[in-house]
Structures are given as structure tokens and as C-alpha cells.
XYZ file of C-alpha atoms in Angstrom:
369
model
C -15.409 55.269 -50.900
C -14.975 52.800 -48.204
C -15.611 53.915 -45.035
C -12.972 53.034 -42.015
C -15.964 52.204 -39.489
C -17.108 49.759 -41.897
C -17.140 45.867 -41.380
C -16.897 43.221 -43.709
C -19.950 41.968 -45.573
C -21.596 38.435 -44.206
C -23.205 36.489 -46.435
C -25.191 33.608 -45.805
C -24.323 30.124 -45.980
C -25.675 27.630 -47.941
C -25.547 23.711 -46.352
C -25.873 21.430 -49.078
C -27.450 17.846 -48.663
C -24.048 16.495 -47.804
C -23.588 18.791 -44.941
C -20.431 20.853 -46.832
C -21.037 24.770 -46.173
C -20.523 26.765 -48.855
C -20.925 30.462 -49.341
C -23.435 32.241 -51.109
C -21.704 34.365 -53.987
C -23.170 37.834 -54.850
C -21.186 40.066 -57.194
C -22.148 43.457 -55.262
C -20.027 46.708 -54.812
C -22.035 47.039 -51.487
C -19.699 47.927 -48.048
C -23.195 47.736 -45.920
C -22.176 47.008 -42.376
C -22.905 43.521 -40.951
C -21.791 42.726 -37.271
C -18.689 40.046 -37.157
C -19.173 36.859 -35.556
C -15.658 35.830 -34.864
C -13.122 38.386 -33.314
C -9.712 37.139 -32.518
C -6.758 39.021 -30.558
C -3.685 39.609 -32.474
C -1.018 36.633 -33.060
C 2.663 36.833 -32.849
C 4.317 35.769 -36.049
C 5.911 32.813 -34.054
C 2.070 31.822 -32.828
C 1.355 31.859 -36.407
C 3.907 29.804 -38.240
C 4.904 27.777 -35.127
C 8.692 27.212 -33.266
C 11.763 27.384 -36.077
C 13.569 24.767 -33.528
C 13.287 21.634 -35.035
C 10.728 19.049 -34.128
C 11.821 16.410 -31.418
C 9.311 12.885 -31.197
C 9.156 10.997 -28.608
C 9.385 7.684 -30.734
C 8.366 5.492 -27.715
C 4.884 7.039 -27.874
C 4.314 6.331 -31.803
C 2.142 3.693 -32.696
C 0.101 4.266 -29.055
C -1.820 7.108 -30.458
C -6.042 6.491 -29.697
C -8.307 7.268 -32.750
C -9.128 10.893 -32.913
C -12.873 11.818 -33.771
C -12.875 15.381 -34.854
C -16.037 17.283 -33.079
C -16.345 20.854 -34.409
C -16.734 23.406 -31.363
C -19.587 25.704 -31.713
C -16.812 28.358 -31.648
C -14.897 26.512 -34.634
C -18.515 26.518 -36.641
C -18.794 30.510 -35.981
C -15.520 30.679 -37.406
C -15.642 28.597 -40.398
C -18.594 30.476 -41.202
C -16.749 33.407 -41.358
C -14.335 32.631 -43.715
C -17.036 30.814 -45.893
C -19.076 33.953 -45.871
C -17.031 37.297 -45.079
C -16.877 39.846 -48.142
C -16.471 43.131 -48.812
C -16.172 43.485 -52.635
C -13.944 47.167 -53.730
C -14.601 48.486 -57.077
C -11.547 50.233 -58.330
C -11.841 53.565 -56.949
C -12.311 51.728 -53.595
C -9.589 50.075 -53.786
C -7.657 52.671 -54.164
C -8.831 54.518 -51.254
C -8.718 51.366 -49.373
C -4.768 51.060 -49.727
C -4.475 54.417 -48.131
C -6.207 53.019 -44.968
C -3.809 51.023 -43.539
C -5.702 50.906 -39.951
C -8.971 49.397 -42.026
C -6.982 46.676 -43.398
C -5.063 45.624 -40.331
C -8.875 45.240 -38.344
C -10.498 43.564 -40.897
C -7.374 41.399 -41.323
C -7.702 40.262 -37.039
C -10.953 39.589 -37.780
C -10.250 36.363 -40.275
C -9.790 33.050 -38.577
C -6.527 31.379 -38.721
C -8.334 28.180 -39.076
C -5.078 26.304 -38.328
C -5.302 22.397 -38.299
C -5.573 20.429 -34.657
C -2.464 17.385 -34.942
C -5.312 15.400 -33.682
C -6.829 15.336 -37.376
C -4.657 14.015 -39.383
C -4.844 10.130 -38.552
C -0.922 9.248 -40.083
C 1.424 8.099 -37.233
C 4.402 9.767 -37.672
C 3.499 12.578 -39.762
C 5.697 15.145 -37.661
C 8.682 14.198 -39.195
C 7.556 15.467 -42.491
C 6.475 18.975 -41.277
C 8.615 21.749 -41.400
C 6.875 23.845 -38.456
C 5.274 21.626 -35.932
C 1.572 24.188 -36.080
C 1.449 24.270 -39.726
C 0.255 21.072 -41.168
C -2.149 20.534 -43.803
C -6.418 20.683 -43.474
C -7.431 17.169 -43.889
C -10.153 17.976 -46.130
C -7.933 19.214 -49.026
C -4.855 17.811 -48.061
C -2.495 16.277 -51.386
C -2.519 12.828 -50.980
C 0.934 10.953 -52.622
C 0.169 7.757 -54.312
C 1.379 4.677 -51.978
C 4.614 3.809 -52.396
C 3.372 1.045 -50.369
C -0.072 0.462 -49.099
C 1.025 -0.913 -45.590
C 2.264 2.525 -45.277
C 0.245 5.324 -44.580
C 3.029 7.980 -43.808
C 3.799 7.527 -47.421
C 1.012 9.209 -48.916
C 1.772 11.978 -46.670
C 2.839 15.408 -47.828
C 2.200 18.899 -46.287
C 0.536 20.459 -48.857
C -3.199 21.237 -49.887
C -4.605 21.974 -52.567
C -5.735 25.706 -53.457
C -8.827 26.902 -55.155
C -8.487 29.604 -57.609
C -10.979 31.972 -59.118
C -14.319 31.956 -59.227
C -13.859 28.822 -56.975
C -11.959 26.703 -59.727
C -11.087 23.674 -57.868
C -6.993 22.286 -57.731
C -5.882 25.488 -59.452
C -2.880 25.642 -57.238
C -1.317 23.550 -54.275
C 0.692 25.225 -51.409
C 3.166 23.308 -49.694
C 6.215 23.678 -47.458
C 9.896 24.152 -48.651
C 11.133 20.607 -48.843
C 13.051 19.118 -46.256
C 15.954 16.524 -46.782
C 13.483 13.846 -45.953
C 10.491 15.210 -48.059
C 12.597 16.357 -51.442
C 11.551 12.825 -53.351
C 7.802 12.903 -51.756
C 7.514 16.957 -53.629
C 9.102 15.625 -56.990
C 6.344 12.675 -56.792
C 4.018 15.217 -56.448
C 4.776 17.407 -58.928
C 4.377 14.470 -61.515
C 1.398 12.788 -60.052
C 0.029 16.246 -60.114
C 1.265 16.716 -63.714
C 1.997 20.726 -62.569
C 3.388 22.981 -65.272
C 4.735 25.508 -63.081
C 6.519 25.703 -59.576
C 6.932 28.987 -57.744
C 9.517 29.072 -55.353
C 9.345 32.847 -53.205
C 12.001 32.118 -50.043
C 15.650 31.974 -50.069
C 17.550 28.935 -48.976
C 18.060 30.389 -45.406
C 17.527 33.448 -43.888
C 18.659 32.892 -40.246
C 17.353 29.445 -40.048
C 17.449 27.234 -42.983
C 14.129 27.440 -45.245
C 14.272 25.313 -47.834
C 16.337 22.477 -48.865
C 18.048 23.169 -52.670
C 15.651 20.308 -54.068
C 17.037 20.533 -57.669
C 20.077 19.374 -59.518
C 22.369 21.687 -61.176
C 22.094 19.380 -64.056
C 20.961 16.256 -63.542
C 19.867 14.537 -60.346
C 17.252 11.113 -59.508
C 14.385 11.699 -56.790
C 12.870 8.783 -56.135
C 11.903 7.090 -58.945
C 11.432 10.969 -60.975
C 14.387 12.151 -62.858
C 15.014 15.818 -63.303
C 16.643 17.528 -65.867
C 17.524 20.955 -66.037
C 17.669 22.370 -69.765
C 17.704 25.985 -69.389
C 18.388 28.955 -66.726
C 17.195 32.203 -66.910
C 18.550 34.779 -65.138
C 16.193 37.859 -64.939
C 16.040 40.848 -61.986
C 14.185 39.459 -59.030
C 13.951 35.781 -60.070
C 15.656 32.751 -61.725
C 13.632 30.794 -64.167
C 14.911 27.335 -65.078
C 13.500 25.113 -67.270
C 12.776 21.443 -66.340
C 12.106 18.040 -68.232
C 10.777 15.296 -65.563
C 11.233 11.753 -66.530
C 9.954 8.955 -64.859
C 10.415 5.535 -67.532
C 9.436 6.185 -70.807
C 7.312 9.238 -69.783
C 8.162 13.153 -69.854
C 6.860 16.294 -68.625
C 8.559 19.787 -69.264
C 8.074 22.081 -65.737
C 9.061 25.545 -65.251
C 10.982 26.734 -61.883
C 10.679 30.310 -60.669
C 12.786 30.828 -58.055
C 12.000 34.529 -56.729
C 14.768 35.705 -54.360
C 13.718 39.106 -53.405
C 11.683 38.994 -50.718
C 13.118 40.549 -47.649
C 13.844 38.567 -43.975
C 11.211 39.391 -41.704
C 8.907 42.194 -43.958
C 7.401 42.238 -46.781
C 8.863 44.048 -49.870
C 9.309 47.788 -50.308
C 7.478 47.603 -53.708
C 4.899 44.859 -54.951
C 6.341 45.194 -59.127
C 8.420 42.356 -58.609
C 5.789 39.917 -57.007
C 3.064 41.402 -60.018
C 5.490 40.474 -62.866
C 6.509 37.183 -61.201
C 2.540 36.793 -61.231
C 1.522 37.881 -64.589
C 4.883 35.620 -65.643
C 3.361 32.573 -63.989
C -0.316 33.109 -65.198
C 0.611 33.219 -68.946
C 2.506 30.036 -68.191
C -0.283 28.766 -66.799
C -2.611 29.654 -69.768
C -0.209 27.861 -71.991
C -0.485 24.485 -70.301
C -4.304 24.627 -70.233
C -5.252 20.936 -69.227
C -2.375 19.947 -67.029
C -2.399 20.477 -63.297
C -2.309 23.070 -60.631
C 0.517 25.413 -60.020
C 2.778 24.572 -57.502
C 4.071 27.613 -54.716
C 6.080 26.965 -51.660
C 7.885 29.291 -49.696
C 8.912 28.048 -46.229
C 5.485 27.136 -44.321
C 3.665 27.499 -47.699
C 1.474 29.766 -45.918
C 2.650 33.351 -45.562
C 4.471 34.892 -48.932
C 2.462 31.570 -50.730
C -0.372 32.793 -49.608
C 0.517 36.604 -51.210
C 1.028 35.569 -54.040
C -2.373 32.861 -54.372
C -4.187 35.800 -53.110
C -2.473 38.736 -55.680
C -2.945 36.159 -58.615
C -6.798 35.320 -57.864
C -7.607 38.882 -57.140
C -5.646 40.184 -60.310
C -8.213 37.839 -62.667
C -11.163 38.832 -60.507
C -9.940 42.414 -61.405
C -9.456 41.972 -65.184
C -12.771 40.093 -65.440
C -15.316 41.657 -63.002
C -13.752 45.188 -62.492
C -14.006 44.567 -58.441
C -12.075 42.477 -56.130
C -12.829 41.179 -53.049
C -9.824 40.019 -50.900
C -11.678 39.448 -47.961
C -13.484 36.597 -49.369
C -10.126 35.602 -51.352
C -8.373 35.382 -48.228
C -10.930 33.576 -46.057
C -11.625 31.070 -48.682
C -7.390 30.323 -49.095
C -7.626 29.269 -45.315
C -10.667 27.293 -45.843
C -8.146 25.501 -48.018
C -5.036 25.913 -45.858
C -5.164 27.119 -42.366
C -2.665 30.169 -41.943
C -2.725 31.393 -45.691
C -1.393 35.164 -45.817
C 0.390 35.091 -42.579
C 0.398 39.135 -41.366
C -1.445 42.303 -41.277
C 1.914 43.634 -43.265
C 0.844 40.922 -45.820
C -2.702 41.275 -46.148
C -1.496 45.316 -47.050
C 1.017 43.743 -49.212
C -1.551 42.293 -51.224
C -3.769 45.001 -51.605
C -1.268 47.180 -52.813
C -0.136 44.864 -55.601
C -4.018 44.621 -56.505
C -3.839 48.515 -56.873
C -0.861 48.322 -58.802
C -2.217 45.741 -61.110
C -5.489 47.834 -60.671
C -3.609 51.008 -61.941
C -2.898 49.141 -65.629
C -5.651 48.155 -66.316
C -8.011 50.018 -69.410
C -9.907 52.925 -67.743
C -13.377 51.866 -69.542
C -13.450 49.251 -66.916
C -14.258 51.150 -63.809
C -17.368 50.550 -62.183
């Protein structure tokens, strides 16, 4: 049983020849305690996702901007060796007792870095007007970058997504991006075909309060840049709409599905995690199906809080059906390694161990540990 006074596993890091840190793996059950390196205080919601009032440029200042030379901080190296490091791997029965300990998960939650990206690193003049929330942009290092539509123009590889690792590490299994604005809605259909993704997961309304997410599809037909999208096919099942997309672009086709899950509440996350799990399981036998192509595609509004959810639920549900343990901690961390910001909330780091359970709770009982 996991203990409350209990902090999260540190493992050590490994610095390869090219100077990359990487975590050292061990499949363990083990909730030893290990001082943290990195505390944070708590973060308003608004601190985390950044203003909803639109972003204002100066444009007089564009083009004047000095090079930037990123120079990690000896606090920002403590940090990203946290969240290349931190563990604390439940077996099942832990996990269950876990979920009942909802001050446990809200301290280990302030413990993870936000690891949110500096404007300074991302060298692109101009690349405000293609972010949603003026904090959340995009880590450099794993940042989606759109083929030139012209190579005098750097803003135009620009998109604010990144790509997402998936389990066990696998590399480009997802990408989570930003609900598209009115100036960004061609750049995410280019993506989606350069990126030759099967699925997209939408999980945020069109506006709740503020506006969102712009309605990025056609009813029928409609021409994004130089992609033409088709719908075929709607869906219409409890919690989500599923539509069924052919993507055209000259003489070449690819077939995407669209889930479009509308019941997440404003402000909190959802009274019960079965909706989110079958939109998951939904998604991942998609997913199976179009073995070869590319990574799944999630957005909600910043791409970082209910995105993050359900990257995190998804990863931790195959870590669950294949190892019989699951370690969100080290699912979490390595999500913002990828994307500053991922799993926004202490509500929503709960949220996702609850869904674990639930998934947890199906599975055949000759798997426990």
C-alpha cells in the first residue's frame, strides 16, 4: 500500500555522448523514499495556461529581435532532471489505494515541473500570432515543424504543436497541439497530411466563455490550403461525434477519423472518467488498425490540459495491460519533457488516476502483481 508520507522515486540519469539526458528505466513496484530536488508553489490555472485576452504585437518591434542563446539555469537542470527521472511505479492494488488519497496525489502533482517554454527559444519572428495563449508555445526540441510553403519564410513552418512520446518511450506516437485559430486552420490540415495521422481527437467545445477552437472542418466539403477535406460519414454516439474523413491533396488520399468529444465540463474535470476510457480504448483500436501511418493527433484548447489527460490515461492504460503496474509520475513528467504544461491541474492529475483504476478494475484478475 502506498504510503501518504512517501515521495516519488528518483532515478538516475543517464547523459549520453551527445549530451541528451535520458532516464534510467527500472520496472520496480518499489515506493522507497528519495528526497525531491525541485519543489514548486502552487500555480493558478491562469499562470498555467496563460491570459484568454487575445495577444496584441507591437509590429514596430518585429524584425529587431537580437539572437537568443538559450543557457540552461542550474535551477532549470534540477528540474529537467526531475521530470527525466521521477517515478513511483503502483501495482494494481496500489493504485487503488492511491485514488483514495487525494492529498498524496495533489503533493506529488506540485512537485512536477511545468517546464513551460521561454519566447526567447523559439527563433521565428512573428510566431505570436499563431499561438492561442501567449505562455503556451511549443518546446523547441520536439516542436512539429510544417514543410515550407516557402523557404524565405520561416513563420511558415511554424505550428504550436509537439510531438508526444508514447509507451515504453515510442517516439511520434502522438502530437498535441492547440485548437486552431482562423489563421492556423490550413497550417493543422498540412499537418495532419504531412504527418499522415489516422486519427484526430478533438476533447473541447467550440467555446465555453471564450472561444476555444475554431470549427476547422467542412460540413461536407471544404479546401485548406492546398488539402481538401471530405467528410463521408458522421457518427453520432453518447459523449462524442465521430466523423469520417478522406483528405485529398492532387492525386493522393488519406482516410482520417475525427472524434469530437463534447463532454467535458467548463472549468472541472468530469464527474466520471467512462466517457474519456471508451473515447480512449475507441481511439487505440483505431490506432492499431493503421499500424504504419503516423501519430495521433489531440487538441483541446492549449493542447496541454484535457490533451494531456487523455496522452497520459492512454499510455498508462497499455503500461497497465502489458506490465500489470503503472507509473504516472514518470508518464506525466516525461509528457512535459515533450510539451511544457501537459496535464494542467491537481484535479487532472486525480482525473487520470481514476480512469487508470477504472481501466485497472477490467482488467483479468491473474494479472495482479
Amino acid at each position: 500500500m502506498v504510503q501518504p508520507d512517501q515521495a516519488p522515486k528518483v532515478l538516475n540519469v543517464v547523459v549520453d555522448p551527445q549530451g541528451q539526458c535520458t532516464p534510467e528505466i527500472r520496472n520496480t513496484a518499489s515506493t522507497s523514499v528519495c528526497p525531491s530536488p525541485f519543489r514548486m508553489k502552487p500555480i493558478g490555472l491562469q499562470e498555467r495556461r496563460g491570459s484568454n485576452v487575445s495577444l496584441t504585437l507591437d509590429m514596430s518591434s518585429l524584425g529587431n529581435v537580437e539572437p537568443f542563446v538559450a543557457v540552461s539555469t542550474p535551477r532549470e537542470k534540477v528540474a529537467m532532471e526531475y521530470l527525466q527521472s521521477a517515478s513511483r511505479v503502483l501495482t494494481r492494488p496500489q493504485l487503488r489505494d492511491v485514488v483514495a488519497s487525494s492529498h498524496l496525489l495533489q503533493s506529488e502533482f506540485m512537485e512536477i515541473p511545468m517546464n513551460f517554454v521561454d519566447p526567447k527559444e523559439i527563433d521565428i519572428p512573428r510566431h505570436g500570432t499563431k499561438n492561442r495563449y501567449k505562455t503556451i508555445l511549443p518546446n523547441p526540441l520536439s516542436r512539429v515543424c510544417l514543410r515550407p510553403k516557402n523557404i524565405t519564410d520561416p513563420l511558415s513552418t511554424y505550428i504550436n504543436a509537439n510531438y508526444i512520446r508514447g509507451y515504453s518511450g515510442k517516439e511520434k506516437a502522438f502530437i498535441a497541439t492547440q485548437g486552431p485559430m482562423i489563421n492556423t486552420v490550413n497550417d493543422f490540415w498540412q499537418m495532419v497530411w504531412q504527418e499522415d495521422s489516422p486519427v484526430i481527437v478533438m476533447i473541447t467545445k467550440l467555446k465555453e466563455k471564450n472561444e476555444k477552437c475554431v470549427l476547422y472542418w467542412p460540413e461536407k466539403r471544404g479546401i485548406y490550403g492546398k488539402v481538401e477535406v471530405l467528410v463521408i460519414g458522421v457518427n453520432e454516439c453518447d459523449n462524442y461525434t465521430i466523423r469520417n474523413l478522406v483528405l485529398k491533396r492532387g492525386s493522393h488520399t488519406q482516410h482520417v477519423k475525427h472524434y469530437w468529444y463534447t463532454s467535458w465540463p467548463d472549468h472541472k474535470t468530469p464527474d466520471s472518467a467512462q466517457p474519456l476510457l471508451q473515447l480512449m480504448l475507441d481511439v487505440e483500436e483505431d490506432r492499431l488498425a493503421s499500424e504504419g501511418r503516423g501519430p495521433v493527433v489531440v487538441h483541446c484548447s492549449a493542447g496541454i490540459g484535457r490533451t494531456g489527460c487523455f496522452i497520459a490515461t492512454s499510455i498508462g492504460c497499455q503500461q497497465l495491460k502489458e506490465e500489470g503496474v503503472v507509473d504516472a509520475l514518470s508518464i506525466v513528467c516525461q509528457l512535459r519533457v515533450d510539451r511544457g504544461g501537459m496535464v494542467q491541474t491537481s484535479e487532472q492529475y486525480e482525473f487520470v488516476h481514476h480512469a487508470l483504476c477504472l481501466f485497472e478494475s477490467r482488467l483479468s484478475p491473474e494479472t495482479v502483481q
